[in-house]
Structure formats: structure tokens, C-alpha cells
Amino acid sequence: MQLKPFPFLFAGALALALAGCAGTGGAPRATKAQPEMSNKGMANLHLAQNYLSAGKLDVAMDRAQRALRSDPDSADVQVVMGMIRQALDDKVRAGEHFAHAAKLAPDSGPVLNAYGAWLCEQQKFDEADAVFDRAVLDPFYEAKAQAYFNAGRCAVLGGRLDRADVALRKGLDIEPKNAALLEQMARLQYRQGNFFGARAFFQRREAVAEVGAELLELAIAIEEGAGDRAAAERYRTRLRQGFPDYTPTAREDSPQS
């Protein structure tokens, strides 16, 4: 399953739970907290995920409902049902599915990560923090760095920049070359006015993967903040040459005064 800082790398419900689920870390799987799914339920659930990713919500719902009939106590099915409901802008029922999933699998990192992402989108920041904290306690959860990523982004959304810093650093302790975490840390350091820290994280991010126009724009802002006009101009030249049709975005991560 698959997840700019928050205004939501989460187009609707999908990305934080899919990505986070930079989210659940792969296709739904049985965890220590829940039983194995039936073959029929698993097949329908995979189809539901594929249709959801393709934006075919009616077919995704049909397959998810079939999976639910086969495996009514599957937390993974409840998570996918929640994502479909959220993609349909049915917030009430989406929330019911996510909450039910967390009750069925109260110790499952992937399930709690998806639930925390949903809570965060509803601006229930305290509840989301607590759920993310539980998610990373799951010893069988292989995508803890993604939960820290989501927790950090959620903290940014709630204006809790110190908490965001802690969460993102914990994620980087696990995956020091994680491009998404490095980008978020560069943005966070820039927003906090720590331009030299932002430069360091940007350079680490640039070393692990190609950078696009928005990241080059961030680099320009970082170097201007650090007072290095020559470096800013080098990034500006790269931006003009590599993305001649790019229109600069309105910055939502300007340094705090």
C-alpha cells in the first residue's frame, strides 16, 4: 500500500494510509494481533486496493465489501473500507471503519498508523499523537520510519514543530537515507529559521534521489536565508534550465518570526 509537508500528501484519504500504510508499509498482512485472512478475502482485498489506487471507487467498494463478508474481523479490511469511504468524502463512516480497525488490532503498527493519519486529517492532533506513539511500539511493524514520518508531518500541521523535529529524527535514526524524511526535515529546519541545518538536510536529500522543481525552489530559499547568494543563484539556474515552465509556489513553510 502507498503517502510537501501537510496540506496532505494524502489526496483525500488515500495517501497517508496508503503511503503511510510514507503509511502502512505494504499490502495488508496478518499481524500478531489478528488472524490470517481467508484466501477469498485476501484476493478481494488486494483487488479493492488496486481499484482504490486507480480511483475506481465503486468497484473498490464492491470488492472491499466482499472481503468484509468473508473476513468481518479483519482490521486490514476495515482500514481499506475506511480509505474508500474517505475517498468518497464520507467522513463519518470512514472514521467508524478506522476506529473499528484499531479495536480489532490494537497493537498493529500498520493499522494504528492509518488510524493516526485519519485522526490527523480531522485535526484531532492529541489523539493522533497517541495513536502514532502506539504504532511504533509494534515489534512486528517493519515500516516504523513511515509512522514517524506521518507523526512528524501531523505535528507540523498542528503547529507543534518541536514534536515534529523529534518524530522525524527518530524516523531518520531508522532510515537515514529516507528521501521523504530528509525532505521534511529540510523543510522543517527552514521553517524554524535554521538555514544551515536546512542546508545540511537538503544536501543529504539531494544525495539519495533526484530533486524536482519544488525542492530546488526550497534550496534557493534556504541559501537566501543563509546569506549565500551565489549558491542560491546556482540552484536558480538549475531550476530555470531543468524546469523552464515551472511557476513558483506560494510558500507555506516560511520561517517563523
Coordinates of N, CA, C and O in Angstrom, one line a residue, residues 100-244:
H100 N -12.8 1.1 14.2 CA -13.1 -0.4 14.4 C -11.8 -1.2 14.1 O -11.5 -2.2 14.8
A101 N -11.1 -0.8 13.1 CA -9.8 -1.5 12.8 C -8.9 -1.4 14.0 O -8.2 -2.4 14.3
A102 N -8.8 -0.3 14.6 CA -7.9 -0.1 15.8 C -8.4 -0.9 16.9 O -7.5 -1.4 17.8
K103 N -9.7 -1.2 17.1 CA -10.2 -2.0 18.1 C -9.9 -3.5 17.8 O -9.6 -4.3 18.7
L104 N -10.0 -3.9 16.6 CA -9.7 -5.2 16.2 C -8.2 -5.6 16.3 O -7.9 -6.7 16.7
A105 N -7.4 -4.6 16.1 CA -5.9 -4.9 16.1 C -5.3 -3.7 16.9 O -4.6 -2.9 16.3
P106 N -5.4 -3.7 18.2 CA -5.0 -2.5 19.0 C -3.5 -2.4 19.1 O -3.0 -1.3 19.5
D107 N -2.7 -3.4 18.6 CA -1.3 -3.3 18.7 C -0.6 -3.3 17.4 O 0.6 -3.5 17.3
S108 N -1.4 -3.2 16.3 CA -0.9 -3.3 14.9 C -0.3 -2.0 14.4 O -1.1 -1.0 14.3
G109 N 0.9 -1.9 14.2 CA 1.6 -0.7 13.7 C 0.9 -0.2 12.4 O 0.6 1.0 12.3
P110 N 0.7 -1.0 11.4 CA 0.1 -0.5 10.1 C -1.3 0.0 10.3 O -1.6 1.0 9.8
V111 N -2.1 -0.7 11.1 CA -3.5 -0.3 11.4 C -3.5 1.0 12.1 O -4.2 2.0 11.8
L112 N -2.7 1.1 13.2 CA -2.6 2.3 14.0 C -2.1 3.5 13.2 O -2.5 4.7 13.4
N113 N -1.1 3.2 12.4 CA -0.6 4.3 11.5 C -1.7 4.9 10.6 O -1.8 6.1 10.5
A114 N -2.5 4.0 10.0 CA -3.6 4.5 9.2 C -4.6 5.3 10.0 O -5.1 6.3 9.5
Y115 N -4.9 4.8 11.2 CA -5.9 5.5 12.0 C -5.3 6.8 12.5 O -6.1 7.8 12.5
G116 N -4.1 6.9 12.8 CA -3.5 8.1 13.3 C -3.5 9.1 12.1 O -3.7 10.3 12.4
A117 N -3.2 8.7 10.9 CA -3.3 9.6 9.8 C -4.7 10.2 9.6 O -4.8 11.4 9.3
W118 N -5.7 9.3 9.7 CA -7.1 9.8 9.6 C -7.4 10.8 10.7 O -8.0 11.9 10.5
L119 N -7.0 10.5 11.9 CA -7.3 11.4 13.1 C -6.6 12.8 12.8 O -7.2 13.8 13.1
C120 N -5.4 12.7 12.3 CA -4.7 14.0 12.0 C -5.4 14.8 10.9 O -5.5 16.0 11.1
E121 N -6.0 14.1 9.9 CA -6.7 14.9 8.9 C -7.9 15.6 9.5 O -8.4 16.6 9.0
Q122 N -8.5 15.0 10.5 CA -9.6 15.6 11.2 C -9.2 16.6 12.2 O -10.0 17.1 13.0
Q123 N -7.9 16.9 12.3 CA -7.3 17.9 13.2 C -7.5 17.4 14.7 O -7.5 18.3 15.6
K124 N -7.5 16.2 14.9 CA -7.6 15.6 16.3 C -6.1 15.3 16.6 O -5.7 14.1 16.7
F125 N -5.3 16.3 16.8 CA -3.9 16.2 16.9 C -3.5 15.4 18.2 O -2.5 14.6 18.1
D126 N -4.1 15.6 19.3 CA -3.7 14.9 20.5 C -4.0 13.4 20.4 O -3.1 12.6 20.7
E127 N -5.1 13.1 19.8 CA -5.5 11.7 19.6 C -4.5 11.0 18.6 O -4.1 9.9 18.8
A128 N -4.2 11.8 17.6 CA -3.3 11.2 16.5 C -1.9 11.0 17.1 O -1.3 9.9 16.9
D129 N -1.4 11.9 17.9 CA -0.1 11.7 18.6 C -0.1 10.4 19.4 O 0.9 9.6 19.3
A130 N -1.1 10.2 20.2 CA -1.2 9.0 21.0 C -1.2 7.7 20.2 O -0.6 6.7 20.5
V131 N -1.9 7.8 19.1 CA -2.1 6.6 18.2 C -0.7 6.3 17.5 O -0.3 5.2 17.4
F132 N -0.1 7.3 17.0 CA 1.2 7.1 16.4 C 2.2 6.6 17.4 O 3.1 5.7 17.0
D133 N 2.2 7.0 18.6 CA 3.1 6.5 19.7 C 2.8 5.0 19.8 O 3.8 4.3 20.1
R134 N 1.6 4.6 19.8 CA 1.3 3.2 19.9 C 1.8 2.4 18.7 O 2.2 1.3 18.8
A135 N 1.6 3.0 17.5 CA 2.0 2.3 16.3 C 3.5 1.9 16.3 O 3.8 0.7 15.9
V136 N 4.4 2.7 16.8 CA 5.8 2.4 16.7 C 6.2 1.4 17.8 O 7.4 1.0 17.8
L137 N 5.3 1.0 18.7 CA 5.6 0.0 19.7 C 5.4 -1.4 19.2 O 5.9 -2.3 19.8
D138 N 4.8 -1.5 18.0 CA 4.6 -2.8 17.5 C 5.9 -3.4 17.0 O 6.5 -3.0 16.0
P139 N 6.4 -4.5 17.7 CA 7.7 -5.1 17.3 C 7.7 -5.7 15.9 O 8.8 -6.0 15.4
F140 N 6.5 -6.0 15.4 CA 6.4 -6.7 14.1 C 6.2 -5.7 12.9 O 6.2 -6.1 11.8
Y141 N 6.2 -4.4 13.3 CA 5.9 -3.4 12.3 C 7.2 -3.0 11.6 O 8.1 -2.4 12.2
E142 N 7.3 -3.3 10.3 CA 8.6 -3.0 9.6 C 8.7 -1.7 9.0 O 9.8 -1.3 8.5
A143 N 7.6 -0.9 9.1 CA 7.7 0.5 8.5 C 7.5 1.6 9.5 O 6.9 2.6 9.3
K144 N 8.2 1.4 10.6 CA 8.1 2.4 11.7 C 8.6 3.8 11.3 O 8.1 4.8 11.7
A145 N 9.6 3.8 10.4 CA 10.1 5.1 9.9 C 9.0 5.9 9.2 O 8.9 7.1 9.3
Q146 N 8.0 5.2 8.6 CA 6.9 5.8 7.9 C 5.9 6.4 8.9 O 5.3 7.4 8.7
A147 N 5.8 5.7 10.0 CA 4.9 6.2 11.1 C 5.5 7.4 11.7 O 4.7 8.4 12.0
Y148 N 6.8 7.4 11.9 CA 7.4 8.6 12.4 C 7.3 9.8 11.4 O 7.1 10.9 11.8
F149 N 7.4 9.4 10.1 CA 7.2 10.5 9.1 C 5.8 11.1 9.2 O 5.6 12.3 9.2
N150 N 4.8 10.2 9.3 CA 3.4 10.7 9.4 C 3.2 11.5 10.7 O 2.5 12.5 10.7
A151 N 3.8 11.0 11.8 CA 3.7 11.7 13.0 C 4.3 13.1 13.0 O 3.8 14.1 13.5
G152 N 5.5 13.2 12.3 CA 6.1 14.4 12.1 C 5.4 15.4 11.3 O 5.2 16.6 11.6
R153 N 4.8 14.9 10.2 CA 4.0 15.8 9.4 C 2.7 16.2 10.1 O 2.3 17.4 9.9
C154 N 2.2 15.3 10.8 CA 1.0 15.7 11.6 C 1.3 16.8 12.6 O 0.5 17.7 12.8
A155 N 2.4 16.7 13.3 CA 2.8 17.7 14.2 C 3.1 19.0 13.5 O 2.7 20.1 14.1
V156 N 3.6 19.0 12.3 CA 3.7 20.3 11.6 C 2.4 20.9 11.3 O 2.1 22.1 11.5
L157 N 1.4 20.0 10.9 CA 0.1 20.5 10.7 C -0.5 21.2 11.9 O -1.2 22.2 11.8
G158 N -0.3 20.6 13.0 CA -0.8 21.1 14.3 C 0.1 22.2 14.9 O -0.3 22.7 16.0
G159 N 1.1 22.7 14.2 CA 1.9 23.7 14.7 C 2.9 23.3 15.8 O 3.4 24.2 16.5
R160 N 3.1 22.0 15.9 CA 4.0 21.5 17.0 C 5.3 21.2 16.4 O 5.7 20.0 16.2
L161 N 6.1 22.2 16.1 CA 7.3 22.0 15.4 C 8.4 21.2 16.2 O 9.1 20.5 15.6
D162 N 8.4 21.4 17.5 CA 9.4 20.7 18.3 C 9.1 19.2 18.3 O 10.0 18.4 18.1
R163 N 7.8 18.9 18.4 CA 7.4 17.5 18.3 C 7.7 16.9 17.0 O 8.1 15.7 16.8
A164 N 7.5 17.7 15.9 CA 7.8 17.2 14.6 C 9.2 16.9 14.4 O 9.6 15.9 13.8
D165 N 10.1 17.7 15.0 CA 11.5 17.5 14.9 C 11.9 16.2 15.5 O 12.7 15.4 15.0
V166 N 11.3 15.9 16.7 CA 11.7 14.7 17.4 C 11.2 13.5 16.6 O 12.0 12.5 16.4
A167 N 10.0 13.5 16.1 CA 9.5 12.4 15.3 C 10.3 12.1 14.0 O 10.6 11.0 13.7
L168 N 10.6 13.2 13.3 CA 11.3 13.0 12.1 C 12.7 12.5 12.3 O 13.2 11.6 11.6
R169 N 13.4 12.9 13.4 CA 14.7 12.5 13.7 C 14.7 11.0 14.1 O 15.6 10.2 13.7
K170 N 13.6 10.6 14.8 CA 13.5 9.1 15.1 C 13.4 8.3 13.8 O 13.9 7.2 13.7
G171 N 12.6 8.8 12.9 CA 12.5 8.1 11.6 C 13.8 8.0 10.9 O 14.1 7.0 10.4
L172 N 14.6 9.1 11.0 CA 15.9 9.1 10.3 C 16.9 8.2 11.0 O 17.8 7.7 10.4
D173 N 16.7 8.0 12.3 CA 17.6 7.0 13.0 C 17.4 5.6 12.4 O 18.3 4.8 12.4
I174 N 16.2 5.3 12.0 CA 15.9 4.0 11.4 C 16.3 4.0 10.0 O 16.9 3.0 9.5
E175 N 15.9 5.0 9.2 CA 16.2 5.0 7.8 C 16.9 6.3 7.4 O 16.3 7.3 7.0
P176 N 18.2 6.4 7.7 CA 18.9 7.7 7.5 C 19.0 8.2 6.0 O 19.3 9.4 5.8
K177 N 18.6 7.4 5.1 CA 18.6 7.8 3.7 C 17.2 7.8 3.1 O 17.0 7.8 1.9
N178 N 16.2 8.0 4.0 CA 14.8 8.0 3.5 C 14.6 9.4 2.9 O 14.6 10.4 3.6
A179 N 14.3 9.5 1.7 CA 14.2 10.8 0.9 C 13.0 11.6 1.5 O 13.2 12.8 1.6
A180 N 11.9 11.0 1.8 CA 10.8 11.7 2.3 C 11.1 12.4 3.7 O 10.7 13.5 3.9
L181 N 11.7 11.6 4.6 CA 12.1 12.1 5.9 C 13.1 13.3 5.8 O 13.0 14.3 6.4
L182 N 14.1 13.1 4.9 CA 15.1 14.1 4.7 C 14.5 15.4 4.2 O 14.8 16.5 4.6
E183 N 13.5 15.3 3.2 CA 12.9 16.5 2.7 C 12.1 17.2 3.8 O 12.1 18.4 3.9
Q184 N 11.3 16.4 4.6 CA 10.5 17.0 5.6 C 11.4 17.7 6.6 O 11.1 18.8 7.1
M185 N 12.5 17.1 7.0 CA 13.4 17.8 7.9 C 14.0 19.0 7.3 O 14.2 20.1 8.0
A186 N 14.4 19.1 6.1 CA 14.9 20.3 5.4 C 13.8 21.4 5.5 O 14.1 22.5 5.8
R187 N 12.6 21.0 5.2 CA 11.5 22.0 5.2 C 11.3 22.5 6.6 O 11.0 23.7 6.9
L188 N 11.3 21.6 7.6 CA 11.1 21.9 9.0 C 12.2 22.9 9.5 O 11.9 23.9 10.1
Q189 N 13.4 22.5 9.2 CA 14.5 23.4 9.7 C 14.5 24.8 9.0 O 14.7 25.8 9.7
Y190 N 14.1 24.8 7.8 CA 13.9 26.1 7.1 C 12.8 26.9 7.8 O 12.9 28.1 8.1
R191 N 11.7 26.2 8.1 CA 10.6 26.9 8.7 C 10.9 27.4 10.1 O 10.5 28.5 10.5
Q192 N 11.8 26.7 10.8 CA 12.3 27.2 12.1 C 13.4 28.2 12.0 O 13.8 28.7 13.1
G193 N 13.8 28.6 10.8 CA 14.8 29.6 10.6 C 16.2 29.1 10.8 O 17.2 29.9 10.9
N194 N 16.4 27.8 10.9 CA 17.7 27.1 11.0 C 18.2 26.8 9.6 O 18.1 25.7 9.1
F195 N 18.7 27.8 8.9 CA 19.0 27.7 7.5 C 20.2 26.7 7.2 O 20.2 26.0 6.2
F196 N 21.2 26.7 8.2 CA 22.3 25.9 8.0 C 21.9 24.4 8.2 O 22.4 23.5 7.5
G197 N 21.0 24.2 9.2 CA 20.5 22.8 9.4 C 19.7 22.4 8.2 O 19.8 21.3 7.7
A198 N 18.9 23.3 7.6 CA 18.1 23.0 6.5 C 19.0 22.7 5.3 O 18.7 21.7 4.5
R199 N 20.1 23.4 5.1 CA 21.0 23.1 4.0 C 21.6 21.7 4.2 O 21.6 21.0 3.2
A200 N 21.9 21.3 5.4 CA 22.5 20.0 5.6 C 21.5 18.9 5.3 O 21.9 17.9 4.6
F201 N 20.3 19.1 5.7 CA 19.3 18.0 5.4 C 19.0 18.0 3.9 O 18.7 17.0 3.3
F202 N 18.9 19.2 3.2 CA 18.7 19.3 1.8 C 19.8 18.5 1.1 O 19.5 17.8 0.1
Q203 N 21.0 18.8 1.5 CA 22.2 18.1 0.8 C 22.1 16.6 0.9 O 22.4 15.9 0.0
R204 N 21.7 16.2 2.1 CA 21.5 14.7 2.3 C 20.4 14.2 1.4 O 20.5 13.1 0.8
R205 N 19.3 15.0 1.3 CA 18.2 14.6 0.5 C 18.6 14.5 -1.0 O 18.3 13.6 -1.7
E206 N 19.4 15.5 -1.4 CA 19.8 15.6 -2.8 C 20.8 14.4 -3.1 O 20.8 13.9 -4.3
A207 N 21.5 13.9 -2.1 CA 22.4 12.8 -2.4 C 21.7 11.4 -2.6 O 22.4 10.5 -3.2
V208 N 20.5 11.3 -2.2 CA 19.8 10.0 -2.2 C 18.9 9.8 -3.4 O 18.5 8.7 -3.8
A209 N 18.4 11.0 -4.0 CA 17.4 10.9 -5.1 C 17.4 12.2 -5.8 O 17.8 13.2 -5.3
E210 N 16.9 12.1 -7.0 CA 16.8 13.3 -7.8 C 15.8 14.3 -7.2 O 14.9 13.9 -6.4
V211 N 16.1 15.6 -7.4 CA 15.2 16.6 -6.8 C 14.4 17.3 -7.9 O 14.9 17.5 -9.0
G212 N 13.2 17.6 -7.6 CA 12.3 18.3 -8.6 C 12.3 19.8 -8.4 O 13.1 20.4 -7.6
A213 N 11.4 20.4 -9.1 CA 11.3 21.9 -9.1 C 11.0 22.5 -7.7 O 11.7 23.5 -7.3
E214 N 10.1 21.9 -7.0 CA 9.8 22.4 -5.7 C 10.9 22.3 -4.7 O 11.1 23.2 -3.9
L215 N 11.7 21.2 -4.8 CA 12.8 21.1 -3.9 C 13.9 22.1 -4.3 O 14.6 22.6 -3.4
L216 N 14.1 22.3 -5.6 CA 15.1 23.4 -6.0 C 14.6 24.7 -5.5 O 15.5 25.6 -5.1
E217 N 13.4 25.0 -5.5 CA 12.8 26.2 -5.0 C 13.1 26.4 -3.5 O 13.5 27.4 -3.0
L218 N 12.9 25.3 -2.8 CA 13.3 25.3 -1.4 C 14.8 25.5 -1.2 O 15.1 26.3 -0.3
A219 N 15.6 24.9 -2.0 CA 17.1 25.1 -1.9 C 17.4 26.6 -2.1 O 18.3 27.2 -1.4
I220 N 16.8 27.2 -3.0 CA 17.0 28.7 -3.3 C 16.7 29.5 -2.0 O 17.4 30.3 -1.6
A221 N 15.5 29.2 -1.4 CA 15.1 29.9 -0.2 C 16.0 29.7 0.9 O 16.3 30.6 1.7
I222 N 16.5 28.4 1.1 CA 17.4 28.1 2.2 C 18.7 28.9 2.0 O 19.2 29.5 3.0
E223 N 19.3 28.9 0.8 CA 20.5 29.6 0.6 C 20.4 31.1 0.7 O 21.3 31.8 1.3
E224 N 19.2 31.6 0.3 CA 19.0 33.0 0.5 C 18.9 33.3 2.0 O 19.4 34.4 2.5
G225 N 18.2 32.5 2.8 CA 18.1 32.7 4.2 C 19.5 32.6 4.9 O 19.8 33.3 5.9
A226 N 20.4 31.7 4.4 CA 21.7 31.5 4.9 C 22.7 32.6 4.4 O 23.8 32.7 4.9
G227 N 22.2 33.5 3.5 CA 23.0 34.6 3.0 C 24.0 34.2 2.0 O 24.9 35.0 1.7
D228 N 23.9 33.0 1.4 CA 24.8 32.6 0.3 C 24.1 32.9 -1.1 O 23.4 32.0 -1.6
R229 N 24.3 34.0 -1.6 CA 23.6 34.4 -2.8 C 24.1 33.6 -4.0 O 23.4 33.3 -4.9
A230 N 25.4 33.3 -4.0 CA 26.0 32.5 -5.1 C 25.4 31.2 -5.2 O 25.0 30.7 -6.3
A231 N 25.2 30.5 -4.0 CA 24.6 29.2 -4.0 C 23.1 29.3 -4.4 O 22.7 28.4 -5.2
A232 N 22.4 30.3 -4.0 CA 21.0 30.5 -4.4 C 20.9 30.6 -5.9 O 20.0 30.0 -6.5
E233 N 21.8 31.4 -6.5 CA 21.8 31.6 -7.9 C 22.1 30.3 -8.7 O 21.5 30.1 -9.7
R234 N 23.0 29.5 -8.1 CA 23.3 28.2 -8.8 C 22.0 27.3 -8.8 O 21.7 26.7 -9.8
Y235 N 21.3 27.3 -7.7 CA 20.0 26.5 -7.7 C 19.0 27.1 -8.6 O 18.2 26.4 -9.3
R236 N 19.0 28.5 -8.7 CA 18.0 29.2 -9.5 C 18.3 28.8 -11.0 O 17.4 28.6 -11.8
T237 N 19.6 28.7 -11.3 CA 19.9 28.4 -12.7 C 19.5 27.0 -13.0 O 18.9 26.7 -14.1
R238 N 19.7 26.0 -12.1 CA 19.2 24.7 -12.3 C 17.7 24.6 -12.4 O 17.2 23.8 -13.3
L239 N 17.0 25.4 -11.7 CA 15.6 25.4 -11.8 C 15.1 25.9 -13.1 O 14.2 25.3 -13.8
R240 N 15.7 27.0 -13.6 CA 15.4 27.6 -14.9 C 15.7 26.6 -16.0 O 14.9 26.4 -17.0
Q241 N 16.8 26.0 -16.0 CA 17.3 25.1 -17.0 C 16.5 23.8 -17.0 O 16.1 23.2 -18.1
G242 N 16.3 23.2 -15.9 CA 15.6 21.9 -15.8 C 14.1 22.0 -15.8 O 13.5 21.0 -16.3
F243 N 13.5 23.1 -15.4 CA 12.1 23.2 -15.4 C 11.6 24.6 -15.9 O 11.1 25.4 -15.1
P244 N 11.9 24.8 -17.2 CA 11.6 26.2 -17.7 C 10.2 26.6 -17.6 O 9.9 27.8 -17.6

